[in-house]
Amino acid sequence: MAGGAPGDPVGPVGPAGPDPADDEEDADERPGHGGRGKPRSFWKELPLLVGIALVLALLIKTFLVQAFSIPSDSMNNTLLKGDRVLVDKLTPWFGSEPSRGEVVVFHDPGGWLPENPPASNNVLVKGLQKGLSFIGLMPSADEKDLIKRVIGVGGDTVSCKGTGPVMVNGKPLDEPYVYPGNTPCTPEVPFTVHVPKGRIWVMGDHRQDSLDSRFHMTLPGGGTVSDGDVVGRAIVVAWPVNRWDVLSIPGTFSQPGINAAGAAAPVAAGFAGALPLVMWRRRRLLTAAVERAASAVPTEPPVRGGPGRESAEQG
């Protein structure tokens, strides 16, 4: 043991270790380790935060959900003018097709909406609008979108006479969502439509104030909308807060038998295609059976010897 001044620690003599004072000085200089390092300026962090927020907004708007503002009264009282709805854009990426009863946003199929007003001549305003619309923070001045309820899908027969009710594949719809005081149909516009595959028939809930499929039957598509023009399904009324609601599918669209017509067509086509094959196979089986029966009949053996021999054998 080594001696020393009173109060000095006593222990084995060895190489000098790091000075604790040096560690404290280093900790003071290293930010994020409990020291007094100078943090990065907020203004230096701000561009990075804004960039991340814009990228996330763009991804959400492109692949997940997008907000849309209701521009008219055609969906009263389900949706009021000025409501903001969130539209699910994710499920169409996985091959989901529009279903009866859904409220969907879709691009103008052509000729449904008037031309958009010209954009601002102010370069700054025009650039700001394009930038914000690109990331989904405001509607685009170039896009023309509508929002309606899906009444029929590909393969359905939708019809209505007089004041209604609307019939889908021969089944009447019970439509409590129709605007109070409206009739399900407009007597001046009766229709019977066979919806082509890959298309939908849409109607507004405010039936007497909605220029929907009924009023565009003379246009290409006969008033129907291509599934490819559908942006997505409106799932929630997000604004104003006192209007918050989930846009569910009414029960009338799941009534028994409403899918009968759509299901019967593929079944009938299957039977029609299978019938010739069944008849051909049956003919082959019958031919094979006849051939087997013919080969199983024994033939008379040749006579050996004369009549005497034959008589002797019989005797």
PDB file of C-alpha atoms in Angstrom:
ATOM      1  CA  MET A   1       0.000   0.000   0.000  1.00  0.00           C
ATOM      2  CA  ALA A   2       1.223   3.471  -0.731  1.00  0.00           C
ATOM      3  CA  GLY A   3       1.175   6.245   1.740  1.00  0.00           C
ATOM      4  CA  GLY A   4      -0.095   9.716   1.135  1.00  0.00           C
ATOM      5  CA  ALA A   5      -1.387  12.822   2.646  1.00  0.00           C
ATOM      6  CA  PRO A   6      -4.206  12.520   5.128  1.00  0.00           C
ATOM      7  CA  GLY A   7      -7.514  12.347   3.349  1.00  0.00           C
ATOM      8  CA  ASP A   8      -6.150  10.855   0.106  1.00  0.00           C
ATOM      9  CA  PRO A   9      -7.880   7.663  -1.075  1.00  0.00           C
ATOM     10  CA  VAL A  10      -5.991   4.493  -0.380  1.00  0.00           C
ATOM     11  CA  GLY A  11      -5.809   1.751  -3.010  1.00  0.00           C
ATOM     12  CA  PRO A  12      -3.559  -0.122  -5.369  1.00  0.00           C
ATOM     13  CA  VAL A  13      -1.143   1.927  -7.366  1.00  0.00           C
ATOM     14  CA  GLY A  14      -1.853   1.811 -11.129  1.00  0.00           C
ATOM     15  CA  PRO A  15      -2.206   3.874 -14.310  1.00  0.00           C
ATOM     16  CA  ALA A  16      -3.972   7.099 -13.870  1.00  0.00           C
ATOM     17  CA  GLY A  17      -7.672   6.887 -14.895  1.00  0.00           C
ATOM     18  CA  PRO A  18      -9.743   9.571 -16.645  1.00  0.00           C
ATOM     19  CA  ASP A  19     -10.253  12.731 -14.751  1.00  0.00           C
ATOM     20  CA  PRO A  20     -13.951  13.053 -13.724  1.00  0.00           C
ATOM     21  CA  ALA A  21     -13.687  16.760 -14.321  1.00  0.00           C
ATOM     22  CA  ASP A  22     -12.860  16.101 -17.987  1.00  0.00           C
ATOM     23  CA  ASP A  23     -16.021  13.936 -18.356  1.00  0.00           C
ATOM     24  CA  GLU A  24     -18.168  16.720 -16.951  1.00  0.00           C
ATOM     25  CA  GLU A  25     -16.684  19.209 -19.412  1.00  0.00           C
ATOM     26  CA  ASP A  26     -17.306  16.822 -22.336  1.00  0.00           C
ATOM     27  CA  ALA A  27     -20.904  16.231 -21.220  1.00  0.00           C
ATOM     28  CA  ASP A  28     -21.461  19.958 -21.119  1.00  0.00           C
ATOM     29  CA  GLU A  29     -20.352  20.201 -24.746  1.00  0.00           C
ATOM     30  CA  ARG A  30     -22.402  17.215 -26.077  1.00  0.00           C
ATOM     31  CA  PRO A  31     -26.065  18.108 -26.737  1.00  0.00           C
ATOM     32  CA  GLY A  32     -28.654  15.480 -25.950  1.00  0.00           C
ATOM     33  CA  HIS A  33     -26.625  13.905 -23.128  1.00  0.00           C
ATOM     34  CA  GLY A  34     -27.891  15.943 -20.235  1.00  0.00           C
ATOM     35  CA  GLY A  35     -25.347  18.649 -20.856  1.00  0.00           C
ATOM     36  CA  ARG A  36     -25.723  22.267 -21.711  1.00  0.00           C
ATOM     37  CA  GLY A  37     -25.122  21.851 -25.496  1.00  0.00           C
ATOM     38  CA  LYS A  38     -26.739  24.489 -27.677  1.00  0.00           C
ATOM     39  CA  PRO A  39     -29.925  23.061 -29.330  1.00  0.00           C
ATOM     40  CA  ARG A  40     -30.591  23.562 -33.032  1.00  0.00           C
ATOM     41  CA  SER A  41     -32.533  26.662 -33.877  1.00  0.00           C
ATOM     42  CA  PHE A  42     -36.307  26.214 -34.354  1.00  0.00           C
ATOM     43  CA  TRP A  43     -36.059  28.090 -37.634  1.00  0.00           C
ATOM     44  CA  LYS A  44     -33.537  25.538 -38.868  1.00  0.00           C
ATOM     45  CA  GLU A  45     -35.889  22.686 -37.933  1.00  0.00           C
ATOM     46  CA  LEU A  46     -38.979  24.343 -39.452  1.00  0.00           C
ATOM     47  CA  PRO A  47     -38.248  23.608 -43.160  1.00  0.00           C
ATOM     48  CA  LEU A  48     -37.705  19.932 -42.347  1.00  0.00           C
ATOM     49  CA  LEU A  49     -40.964  19.737 -40.386  1.00  0.00           C
ATOM     50  CA  VAL A  50     -42.887  21.495 -43.163  1.00  0.00           C
ATOM     51  CA  GLY A  51     -41.393  19.156 -45.781  1.00  0.00           C
ATOM     52  CA  ILE A  52     -42.348  16.047 -43.806  1.00  0.00           C
ATOM     53  CA  ALA A  53     -45.873  17.395 -43.236  1.00  0.00           C
ATOM     54  CA  LEU A  54     -46.341  18.095 -46.952  1.00  0.00           C
ATOM     55  CA  VAL A  55     -45.106  14.643 -47.962  1.00  0.00           C
ATOM     56  CA  LEU A  56     -47.432  12.986 -45.439  1.00  0.00           C
ATOM     57  CA  ALA A  57     -50.356  15.125 -46.611  1.00  0.00           C
ATOM     58  CA  LEU A  58     -49.669  14.167 -50.220  1.00  0.00           C
ATOM     59  CA  LEU A  59     -49.482  10.458 -49.398  1.00  0.00           C
ATOM     60  CA  ILE A  60     -52.678  10.571 -47.339  1.00  0.00           C
ATOM     61  CA  LYS A  61     -54.519  12.514 -50.040  1.00  0.00           C
ATOM     62  CA  THR A  62     -53.336  10.168 -52.789  1.00  0.00           C
ATOM     63  CA  PHE A  63     -53.764   6.789 -51.111  1.00  0.00           C
ATOM     64  CA  LEU A  64     -55.888   7.067 -47.957  1.00  0.00           C
ATOM     65  CA  VAL A  65     -58.492   9.780 -47.510  1.00  0.00           C
ATOM     66  CA  GLN A  66     -59.315  13.159 -49.015  1.00  0.00           C
ATOM     67  CA  ALA A  67     -61.626  15.903 -47.820  1.00  0.00           C
ATOM     68  CA  PHE A  68     -64.316  17.249 -50.144  1.00  0.00           C
ATOM     69  CA  SER A  69     -66.687  20.172 -49.695  1.00  0.00           C
ATOM     70  CA  ILE A  70     -70.364  19.755 -50.620  1.00  0.00           C
ATOM     71  CA  PRO A  71     -71.143  22.444 -53.233  1.00  0.00           C
ATOM     72  CA  SER A  72     -74.918  22.054 -53.687  1.00  0.00           C
ATOM     73  CA  ASP A  73     -78.207  20.907 -52.143  1.00  0.00           C
ATOM     74  CA  SER A  74     -78.574  17.743 -54.243  1.00  0.00           C
ATOM     75  CA  MET A  75     -77.817  15.435 -51.300  1.00  0.00           C
ATOM     76  CA  ASN A  76     -80.009  17.117 -48.670  1.00  0.00           C
ATOM     77  CA  ASN A  77     -80.576  16.199 -45.886  1.00  0.00           C
ATOM     78  CA  THR A  78     -77.883  13.547 -45.804  1.00  0.00           C
ATOM     79  CA  LEU A  79     -75.313  16.168 -46.776  1.00  0.00           C
ATOM     80  CA  LEU A  80     -75.823  19.909 -46.581  1.00  0.00           C
ATOM     81  CA  LYS A  81     -74.157  22.566 -48.675  1.00  0.00           C
ATOM     82  CA  GLY A  82     -70.843  23.450 -47.032  1.00  0.00           C
ATOM     83  CA  ASP A  83     -70.384  20.116 -45.238  1.00  0.00           C
ATOM     84  CA  ARG A  84     -66.925  18.549 -45.404  1.00  0.00           C
ATOM     85  CA  VAL A  85     -66.778  14.812 -45.982  1.00  0.00           C
ATOM     86  CA  LEU A  86     -63.858  12.415 -45.805  1.00  0.00           C
ATOM     87  CA  VAL A  87     -63.593  10.096 -48.787  1.00  0.00           C
ATOM     88  CA  ASP A  88     -61.972   6.667 -48.556  1.00  0.00           C
ATOM     89  CA  LYS A  89     -59.530   6.332 -51.470  1.00  0.00           C
ATOM     90  CA  LEU A  90     -57.700   3.283 -50.140  1.00  0.00           C
ATOM     91  CA  THR A  91     -60.108   0.416 -50.881  1.00  0.00           C
ATOM     92  CA  PRO A  92     -60.344   1.107 -54.644  1.00  0.00           C
ATOM     93  CA  TRP A  93     -56.589   0.490 -54.818  1.00  0.00           C
ATOM     94  CA  PHE A  94     -57.310  -3.102 -53.760  1.00  0.00           C
ATOM     95  CA  GLY A  95     -59.916  -3.676 -56.458  1.00  0.00           C
ATOM     96  CA  SER A  96     -62.977  -2.739 -54.418  1.00  0.00           C
ATOM     97  CA  GLU A  97     -65.919  -1.688 -56.594  1.00  0.00           C
ATOM     98  CA  PRO A  98     -68.759   0.681 -55.647  1.00  0.00           C
ATOM     99  CA  SER A  99     -71.676  -0.967 -53.851  1.00  0.00           C
ATOM    100  CA  ARG A 100     -75.365  -0.125 -53.774  1.00  0.00           C
ATOM    101  CA  GLY A 101     -76.231   2.437 -51.130  1.00  0.00           C
ATOM    102  CA  GLU A 102     -72.784   4.006 -50.885  1.00  0.00           C
ATOM    103  CA  VAL A 103     -72.338   7.761 -51.216  1.00  0.00           C
ATOM    104  CA  VAL A 104     -69.503   8.212 -53.693  1.00  0.00           C
ATOM    105  CA  VAL A 105     -67.464  11.048 -55.169  1.00  0.00           C
ATOM    106  CA  PHE A 106     -66.766  10.691 -58.895  1.00  0.00           C
ATOM    107  CA  HIS A 107     -65.280  12.696 -61.728  1.00  0.00           C
ATOM    108  CA  ASP A 108     -67.653  14.295 -64.210  1.00  0.00           C
ATOM    109  CA  PRO A 109     -68.260  11.577 -66.853  1.00  0.00           C
ATOM    110  CA  GLY A 110     -68.619  14.354 -69.425  1.00  0.00           C
ATOM    111  CA  GLY A 111     -71.303  16.980 -69.785  1.00  0.00           C
ATOM    112  CA  TRP A 112     -72.771  16.688 -66.294  1.00  0.00           C
ATOM    113  CA  LEU A 113     -71.274  19.931 -64.971  1.00  0.00           C
ATOM    114  CA  PRO A 114     -70.754  23.341 -66.569  1.00  0.00           C
ATOM    115  CA  GLU A 115     -67.260  24.504 -67.355  1.00  0.00           C
ATOM    116  CA  ASN A 116     -65.206  25.666 -64.402  1.00  0.00           C
ATOM    117  CA  PRO A 117     -64.739  29.419 -64.015  1.00  0.00           C
ATOM    118  CA  PRO A 118     -61.359  30.628 -65.287  1.00  0.00           C
ATOM    119  CA  ALA A 119     -58.512  30.536 -62.804  1.00  0.00           C
ATOM    120  CA  SER A 120     -57.085  33.691 -61.293  1.00  0.00           C
ATOM    121  CA  ASN A 121     -54.714  35.714 -63.460  1.00  0.00           C
ATOM    122  CA  ASN A 122     -52.520  36.401 -60.447  1.00  0.00           C
ATOM    123  CA  VAL A 123     -49.463  34.178 -60.835  1.00  0.00           C
ATOM    124  CA  LEU A 124     -48.897  33.948 -57.072  1.00  0.00           C
ATOM    125  CA  VAL A 125     -52.537  33.043 -56.331  1.00  0.00           C
ATOM    126  CA  LYS A 126     -52.622  30.517 -59.178  1.00  0.00           C
ATOM    127  CA  GLY A 127     -49.404  28.860 -58.010  1.00  0.00           C
ATOM    128  CA  LEU A 128     -50.601  28.735 -54.403  1.00  0.00           C
ATOM    129  CA  GLN A 129     -53.911  27.166 -55.427  1.00  0.00           C
ATOM    130  CA  LYS A 130     -52.212  24.525 -57.569  1.00  0.00           C
ATOM    131  CA  GLY A 131     -49.762  23.688 -54.803  1.00  0.00           C
ATOM    132  CA  LEU A 132     -52.425  23.353 -52.119  1.00  0.00           C
ATOM    133  CA  SER A 133     -54.751  21.368 -54.373  1.00  0.00           C
ATOM    134  CA  PHE A 134     -51.878  19.044 -55.283  1.00  0.00           C
ATOM    135  CA  ILE A 135     -51.482  18.004 -51.653  1.00  0.00           C
ATOM    136  CA  GLY A 136     -55.229  17.985 -51.039  1.00  0.00           C
ATOM    137  CA  LEU A 137     -55.590  21.042 -48.831  1.00  0.00           C
ATOM    138  CA  MET A 138     -58.009  22.736 -51.231  1.00  0.00           C
ATOM    139  CA  PRO A 139     -60.039  21.679 -54.287  1.00  0.00           C
ATOM    140  CA  SER A 140     -58.446  21.891 -57.700  1.00  0.00           C
ATOM    141  CA  ALA A 141     -59.672  24.483 -60.155  1.00  0.00           C
ATOM    142  CA  ASP A 142     -59.293  21.929 -62.954  1.00  0.00           C
ATOM    143  CA  GLU A 143     -61.168  18.977 -61.442  1.00  0.00           C
ATOM    144  CA  LYS A 144     -64.943  18.605 -61.672  1.00  0.00           C
ATOM    145  CA  ASP A 145     -66.296  16.147 -59.128  1.00  0.00           C
ATOM    146  CA  LEU A 146     -69.804  15.171 -58.054  1.00  0.00           C
ATOM    147  CA  ILE A 147     -71.237  13.307 -55.085  1.00  0.00           C
ATOM    148  CA  LYS A 148     -74.297  11.024 -55.309  1.00  0.00           C
ATOM    149  CA  ARG A 149     -75.686   7.777 -53.913  1.00  0.00           C
ATOM    150  CA  VAL A 150     -75.149   4.502 -55.787  1.00  0.00           C
ATOM    151  CA  ILE A 151     -78.537   2.943 -56.587  1.00  0.00           C
ATOM    152  CA  GLY A 152     -77.527   0.252 -59.082  1.00  0.00           C
ATOM    153  CA  VAL A 153     -74.302  -1.507 -60.046  1.00  0.00           C
ATOM    154  CA  GLY A 154     -73.223  -3.462 -63.109  1.00  0.00           C
ATOM    155  CA  GLY A 155     -75.795  -6.115 -64.057  1.00  0.00           C
ATOM    156  CA  ASP A 156     -78.693  -4.449 -62.188  1.00  0.00           C
ATOM    157  CA  THR A 157     -81.977  -3.329 -63.681  1.00  0.00           C
ATOM    158  CA  VAL A 158     -83.106  -0.041 -62.130  1.00  0.00           C
ATOM    159  CA  SER A 159     -86.521   1.404 -62.893  1.00  0.00           C
ATOM    160  CA  CYS A 160     -89.077   3.883 -61.639  1.00  0.00           C
ATOM    161  CA  LYS A 161     -92.470   5.078 -62.811  1.00  0.00           C
ATOM    162  CA  GLY A 162     -94.646   7.863 -61.501  1.00  0.00           C
ATOM    163  CA  THR A 163     -93.597   8.869 -58.009  1.00  0.00           C
ATOM    164  CA  GLY A 164     -91.958   5.585 -57.149  1.00  0.00           C
ATOM    165  CA  PRO A 165     -90.718   3.561 -55.451  1.00  0.00           C
ATOM    166  CA  VAL A 166     -87.399   2.950 -57.163  1.00  0.00           C
ATOM    167  CA  MET A 167     -87.064  -0.704 -58.161  1.00  0.00           C
ATOM    168  CA  VAL A 168     -83.756  -2.586 -58.257  1.00  0.00           C
ATOM    169  CA  ASN A 169     -83.952  -6.037 -59.833  1.00  0.00           C
ATOM    170  CA  GLY A 170     -87.685  -6.036 -59.159  1.00  0.00           C
ATOM    171  CA  LYS A 171     -87.310  -5.146 -55.472  1.00  0.00           C
ATOM    172  CA  PRO A 172     -88.732  -1.816 -54.199  1.00  0.00           C
ATOM    173  CA  LEU A 173     -86.380   0.357 -52.178  1.00  0.00           C
ATOM    174  CA  ASP A 174     -87.383   1.817 -48.831  1.00  0.00           C
ATOM    175  CA  GLU A 175     -85.523   5.142 -48.869  1.00  0.00           C
ATOM    176  CA  PRO A 176     -85.760   7.067 -45.589  1.00  0.00           C
ATOM    177  CA  TYR A 177     -82.788   9.187 -46.665  1.00  0.00           C
ATOM    178  CA  VAL A 178     -84.801  10.902 -49.429  1.00  0.00           C
ATOM    179  CA  TYR A 179     -85.368  14.596 -48.672  1.00  0.00           C
ATOM    180  CA  PRO A 180     -88.640  15.128 -46.733  1.00  0.00           C
ATOM    181  CA  GLY A 181     -91.448  16.104 -49.082  1.00  0.00           C
ATOM    182  CA  ASN A 182     -89.733  14.587 -52.133  1.00  0.00           C
ATOM    183  CA  THR A 183     -90.993  11.559 -54.008  1.00  0.00           C
ATOM    184  CA  PRO A 184     -88.478   8.789 -54.819  1.00  0.00           C
ATOM    185  CA  CYS A 185     -88.948   9.488 -58.538  1.00  0.00           C
ATOM    186  CA  THR A 186     -89.916  12.421 -60.709  1.00  0.00           C
ATOM    187  CA  PRO A 187     -93.068  11.574 -62.696  1.00  0.00           C
ATOM    188  CA  GLU A 188     -91.798  13.505 -65.721  1.00  0.00           C
ATOM    189  CA  VAL A 189     -88.676  11.327 -65.940  1.00  0.00           C
ATOM    190  CA  PRO A 190     -89.637   7.619 -65.821  1.00  0.00           C
ATOM    191  CA  PHE A 191     -86.844   5.200 -66.621  1.00  0.00           C
ATOM    192  CA  THR A 192     -85.847   1.565 -66.933  1.00  0.00           C
ATOM    193  CA  VAL A 193     -82.101   1.048 -67.188  1.00  0.00           C
ATOM    194  CA  HIS A 194     -79.969  -2.075 -67.451  1.00  0.00           C
ATOM    195  CA  VAL A 195     -76.667  -1.010 -65.866  1.00  0.00           C
ATOM    196  CA  PRO A 196     -73.675  -2.261 -67.895  1.00  0.00           C
ATOM    197  CA  LYS A 197     -70.853  -4.137 -66.197  1.00  0.00           C
ATOM    198  CA  GLY A 198     -68.226  -1.836 -64.723  1.00  0.00           C
ATOM    199  CA  ARG A 199     -70.659   1.075 -64.343  1.00  0.00           C
ATOM    200  CA  ILE A 200     -73.059   2.466 -61.711  1.00  0.00           C
ATOM    201  CA  TRP A 201     -76.403   4.304 -61.642  1.00  0.00           C
ATOM    202  CA  VAL A 202     -76.440   7.222 -59.181  1.00  0.00           C
ATOM    203  CA  MET A 203     -79.136   9.472 -57.732  1.00  0.00           C
ATOM    204  CA  GLY A 204     -79.145  12.387 -55.304  1.00  0.00           C
ATOM    205  CA  ASP A 205     -81.060  12.168 -52.033  1.00  0.00           C
ATOM    206  CA  HIS A 206     -82.819  15.452 -52.851  1.00  0.00           C
ATOM    207  CA  ARG A 207     -84.656  13.836 -55.748  1.00  0.00           C
ATOM    208  CA  GLN A 208     -86.417  16.948 -57.008  1.00  0.00           C
ATOM    209  CA  ASP A 209     -83.195  18.999 -56.922  1.00  0.00           C
ATOM    210  CA  SER A 210     -80.568  16.628 -58.293  1.00  0.00           C
ATOM    211  CA  LEU A 211     -79.311  16.434 -61.885  1.00  0.00           C
ATOM    212  CA  ASP A 212     -78.233  12.822 -61.536  1.00  0.00           C
ATOM    213  CA  SER A 213     -78.204   9.767 -63.827  1.00  0.00           C
ATOM    214  CA  ARG A 214     -81.865  10.282 -64.777  1.00  0.00           C
ATOM    215  CA  PHE A 215     -81.111  13.551 -66.548  1.00  0.00           C
ATOM    216  CA  HIS A 216     -78.091  12.359 -68.547  1.00  0.00           C
ATOM    217  CA  MET A 217     -79.490   9.284 -70.279  1.00  0.00           C
ATOM    218  CA  THR A 218     -78.927  10.888 -73.692  1.00  0.00           C
ATOM    219  CA  LEU A 219     -75.176  11.219 -73.065  1.00  0.00           C
ATOM    220  CA  PRO A 220     -72.607   8.491 -73.744  1.00  0.00           C
ATOM    221  CA  GLY A 221     -73.019   5.858 -71.038  1.00  0.00           C
ATOM    222  CA  GLY A 222     -76.782   6.387 -70.868  1.00  0.00           C
ATOM    223  CA  GLY A 223     -76.571   8.192 -67.551  1.00  0.00           C
ATOM    224  CA  THR A 224     -74.320   5.605 -65.921  1.00  0.00           C
ATOM    225  CA  VAL A 225     -70.883   6.331 -64.476  1.00  0.00           C
ATOM    226  CA  SER A 226     -67.771   4.231 -65.027  1.00  0.00           C
ATOM    227  CA  ASP A 227     -66.301   2.568 -61.944  1.00  0.00           C
ATOM    228  CA  GLY A 228     -62.984   4.054 -63.058  1.00  0.00           C
ATOM    229  CA  ASP A 229     -64.337   7.589 -62.566  1.00  0.00           C
ATOM    230  CA  VAL A 230     -65.156   6.923 -58.899  1.00  0.00           C
ATOM    231  CA  VAL A 231     -62.701   8.704 -56.584  1.00  0.00           C
ATOM    232  CA  GLY A 232     -63.889   6.880 -53.478  1.00  0.00           C
ATOM    233  CA  ARG A 233     -66.637   6.378 -50.952  1.00  0.00           C
ATOM    234  CA  ALA A 234     -67.661   9.188 -48.596  1.00  0.00           C
ATOM    235  CA  ILE A 235     -67.456   7.647 -45.138  1.00  0.00           C
ATOM    236  CA  VAL A 236     -67.738  10.489 -42.608  1.00  0.00           C
ATOM    237  CA  VAL A 237     -69.185  13.979 -42.343  1.00  0.00           C
ATOM    238  CA  ALA A 238     -66.208  15.640 -40.656  1.00  0.00           C
ATOM    239  CA  TRP A 239     -67.269  19.284 -40.536  1.00  0.00           C
ATOM    240  CA  PRO A 240     -68.994  21.174 -39.004  1.00  0.00           C
ATOM    241  CA  VAL A 241     -68.635  19.399 -35.683  1.00  0.00           C
ATOM    242  CA  ASN A 242     -72.358  19.433 -34.943  1.00  0.00           C
ATOM    243  CA  ARG A 243     -72.945  17.580 -38.243  1.00  0.00           C
ATOM    244  CA  TRP A 244     -70.463  14.774 -37.566  1.00  0.00           C
ATOM    245  CA  ASP A 245     -71.905  11.484 -38.798  1.00  0.00           C
ATOM    246  CA  VAL A 246     -70.925   8.147 -40.335  1.00  0.00           C
ATOM    247  CA  LEU A 247     -72.322   7.548 -43.817  1.00  0.00           C
ATOM    248  CA  SER A 248     -73.425   3.922 -43.557  1.00  0.00           C
ATOM    249  CA  ILE A 249     -75.212   1.832 -46.208  1.00  0.00           C
ATOM    250  CA  PRO A 250     -79.003   1.763 -45.665  1.00  0.00           C
ATOM    251  CA  GLY A 251     -80.478  -1.645 -44.874  1.00  0.00           C
ATOM    252  CA  THR A 252     -82.840  -1.614 -47.863  1.00  0.00           C
ATOM    253  CA  PHE A 253     -79.899  -2.470 -50.122  1.00  0.00           C
ATOM    254  CA  SER A 254     -79.347  -5.771 -48.311  1.00  0.00           C
ATOM    255  CA  GLN A 255     -82.946  -7.002 -48.541  1.00  0.00           C
ATOM    256  CA  PRO A 256     -83.352 -10.648 -49.626  1.00  0.00           C
ATOM    257  CA  GLY A 257     -83.543 -11.230 -53.354  1.00  0.00           C
ATOM    258  CA  ILE A 258     -82.120  -7.909 -54.491  1.00  0.00           C
ATOM    259  CA  ASN A 259     -79.120  -9.759 -55.927  1.00  0.00           C
ATOM    260  CA  ALA A 260     -81.226 -12.433 -57.623  1.00  0.00           C
ATOM    261  CA  ALA A 261     -81.131 -10.892 -61.077  1.00  0.00           C
ATOM    262  CA  GLY A 262     -77.422 -10.285 -60.932  1.00  0.00           C
ATOM    263  CA  ALA A 263     -76.744 -13.824 -59.740  1.00  0.00           C
ATOM    264  CA  ALA A 264     -79.107 -15.489 -62.239  1.00  0.00           C
ATOM    265  CA  ALA A 265     -77.264 -14.189 -65.295  1.00  0.00           C
ATOM    266  CA  PRO A 266     -73.920 -15.890 -64.540  1.00  0.00           C
ATOM    267  CA  VAL A 267     -75.719 -19.097 -63.542  1.00  0.00           C
ATOM    268  CA  ALA A 268     -77.740 -19.112 -66.772  1.00  0.00           C
ATOM    269  CA  ALA A 269     -74.607 -18.438 -68.795  1.00  0.00           C
ATOM    270  CA  GLY A 270     -72.877 -21.303 -67.010  1.00  0.00           C
ATOM    271  CA  PHE A 271     -75.692 -23.694 -67.831  1.00  0.00           C
ATOM    272  CA  ALA A 272     -75.744 -22.555 -71.450  1.00  0.00           C
ATOM    273  CA  GLY A 273     -72.018 -23.134 -71.771  1.00  0.00           C
ATOM    274  CA  ALA A 274     -72.094 -26.503 -69.997  1.00  0.00           C
ATOM    275  CA  LEU A 275     -75.044 -27.989 -71.920  1.00  0.00           C
ATOM    276  CA  PRO A 276     -73.156 -28.775 -75.183  1.00  0.00           C
ATOM    277  CA  LEU A 277     -70.318 -30.354 -73.188  1.00  0.00           C
ATOM    278  CA  VAL A 278     -72.741 -32.538 -71.214  1.00  0.00           C
ATOM    279  CA  MET A 279     -74.553 -33.661 -74.396  1.00  0.00           C
ATOM    280  CA  TRP A 280     -71.245 -34.498 -76.112  1.00  0.00           C
ATOM    281  CA  ARG A 281     -70.063 -36.526 -73.129  1.00  0.00           C
ATOM    282  CA  ARG A 282     -73.403 -38.335 -72.906  1.00  0.00           C
ATOM    283  CA  ARG A 283     -73.208 -39.237 -76.603  1.00  0.00           C
ATOM    284  CA  ARG A 284     -69.718 -40.655 -76.156  1.00  0.00           C
ATOM    285  CA  LEU A 285     -70.818 -42.753 -73.167  1.00  0.00           C
ATOM    286  CA  LEU A 286     -73.774 -44.168 -75.108  1.00  0.00           C
ATOM    287  CA  THR A 287     -71.561 -45.016 -78.083  1.00  0.00           C
ATOM    288  CA  ALA A 288     -69.047 -46.742 -75.827  1.00  0.00           C
ATOM    289  CA  ALA A 289     -71.813 -48.721 -74.119  1.00  0.00           C
ATOM    290  CA  VAL A 290     -73.183 -49.945 -77.475  1.00  0.00           C
ATOM    291  CA  GLU A 291     -69.714 -50.992 -78.585  1.00  0.00           C
ATOM    292  CA  ARG A 292     -69.141 -52.949 -75.366  1.00  0.00           C
ATOM    293  CA  ALA A 293     -72.499 -54.685 -75.665  1.00  0.00           C
ATOM    294  CA  ALA A 294     -71.777 -55.686 -79.254  1.00  0.00           C
ATOM    295  CA  SER A 295     -68.389 -57.143 -78.368  1.00  0.00           C
ATOM    296  CA  ALA A 296     -69.898 -59.213 -75.531  1.00  0.00           C
ATOM    297  CA  VAL A 297     -72.331 -61.235 -77.813  1.00  0.00           C
ATOM    298  CA  PRO A 298     -70.787 -64.730 -78.486  1.00  0.00           C
ATOM    299  CA  THR A 299     -70.462 -65.804 -82.126  1.00  0.00           C
ATOM    300  CA  GLU A 300     -71.509 -69.374 -83.316  1.00  0.00           C
ATOM    301  CA  PRO A 301     -68.415 -71.631 -83.605  1.00  0.00           C
ATOM    302  CA  PRO A 302     -67.705 -73.128 -87.008  1.00  0.00           C
ATOM    303  CA  VAL A 303     -69.178 -76.648 -87.715  1.00  0.00           C
ATOM    304  CA  ARG A 304     -66.569 -79.366 -87.689  1.00  0.00           C
ATOM    305  CA  GLY A 305     -67.530 -82.490 -89.667  1.00  0.00           C
ATOM    306  CA  GLY A 306     -70.750 -83.408 -91.460  1.00  0.00           C
ATOM    307  CA  PRO A 307     -74.289 -83.813 -90.299  1.00  0.00           C
ATOM    308  CA  GLY A 308     -73.637 -87.270 -88.900  1.00  0.00           C
ATOM    309  CA  ARG A 309     -71.002 -86.030 -86.552  1.00  0.00           C
ATOM    310  CA  GLU A 310     -73.243 -83.227 -85.422  1.00  0.00           C
ATOM    311  CA  SER A 311     -76.067 -85.758 -84.710  1.00  0.00           C
ATOM    312  CA  ALA A 312     -73.777 -88.023 -82.842  1.00  0.00           C
ATOM    313  CA  GLU A 313     -72.582 -85.273 -80.618  1.00  0.00           C
ATOM    314  CA  GLN A 314     -76.145 -84.243 -79.865  1.00  0.00           C
ATOM    315  CA  GLY A 315     -77.119 -87.847 -79.136  1.00  0.00           C
TER     316      GLY A 315
END
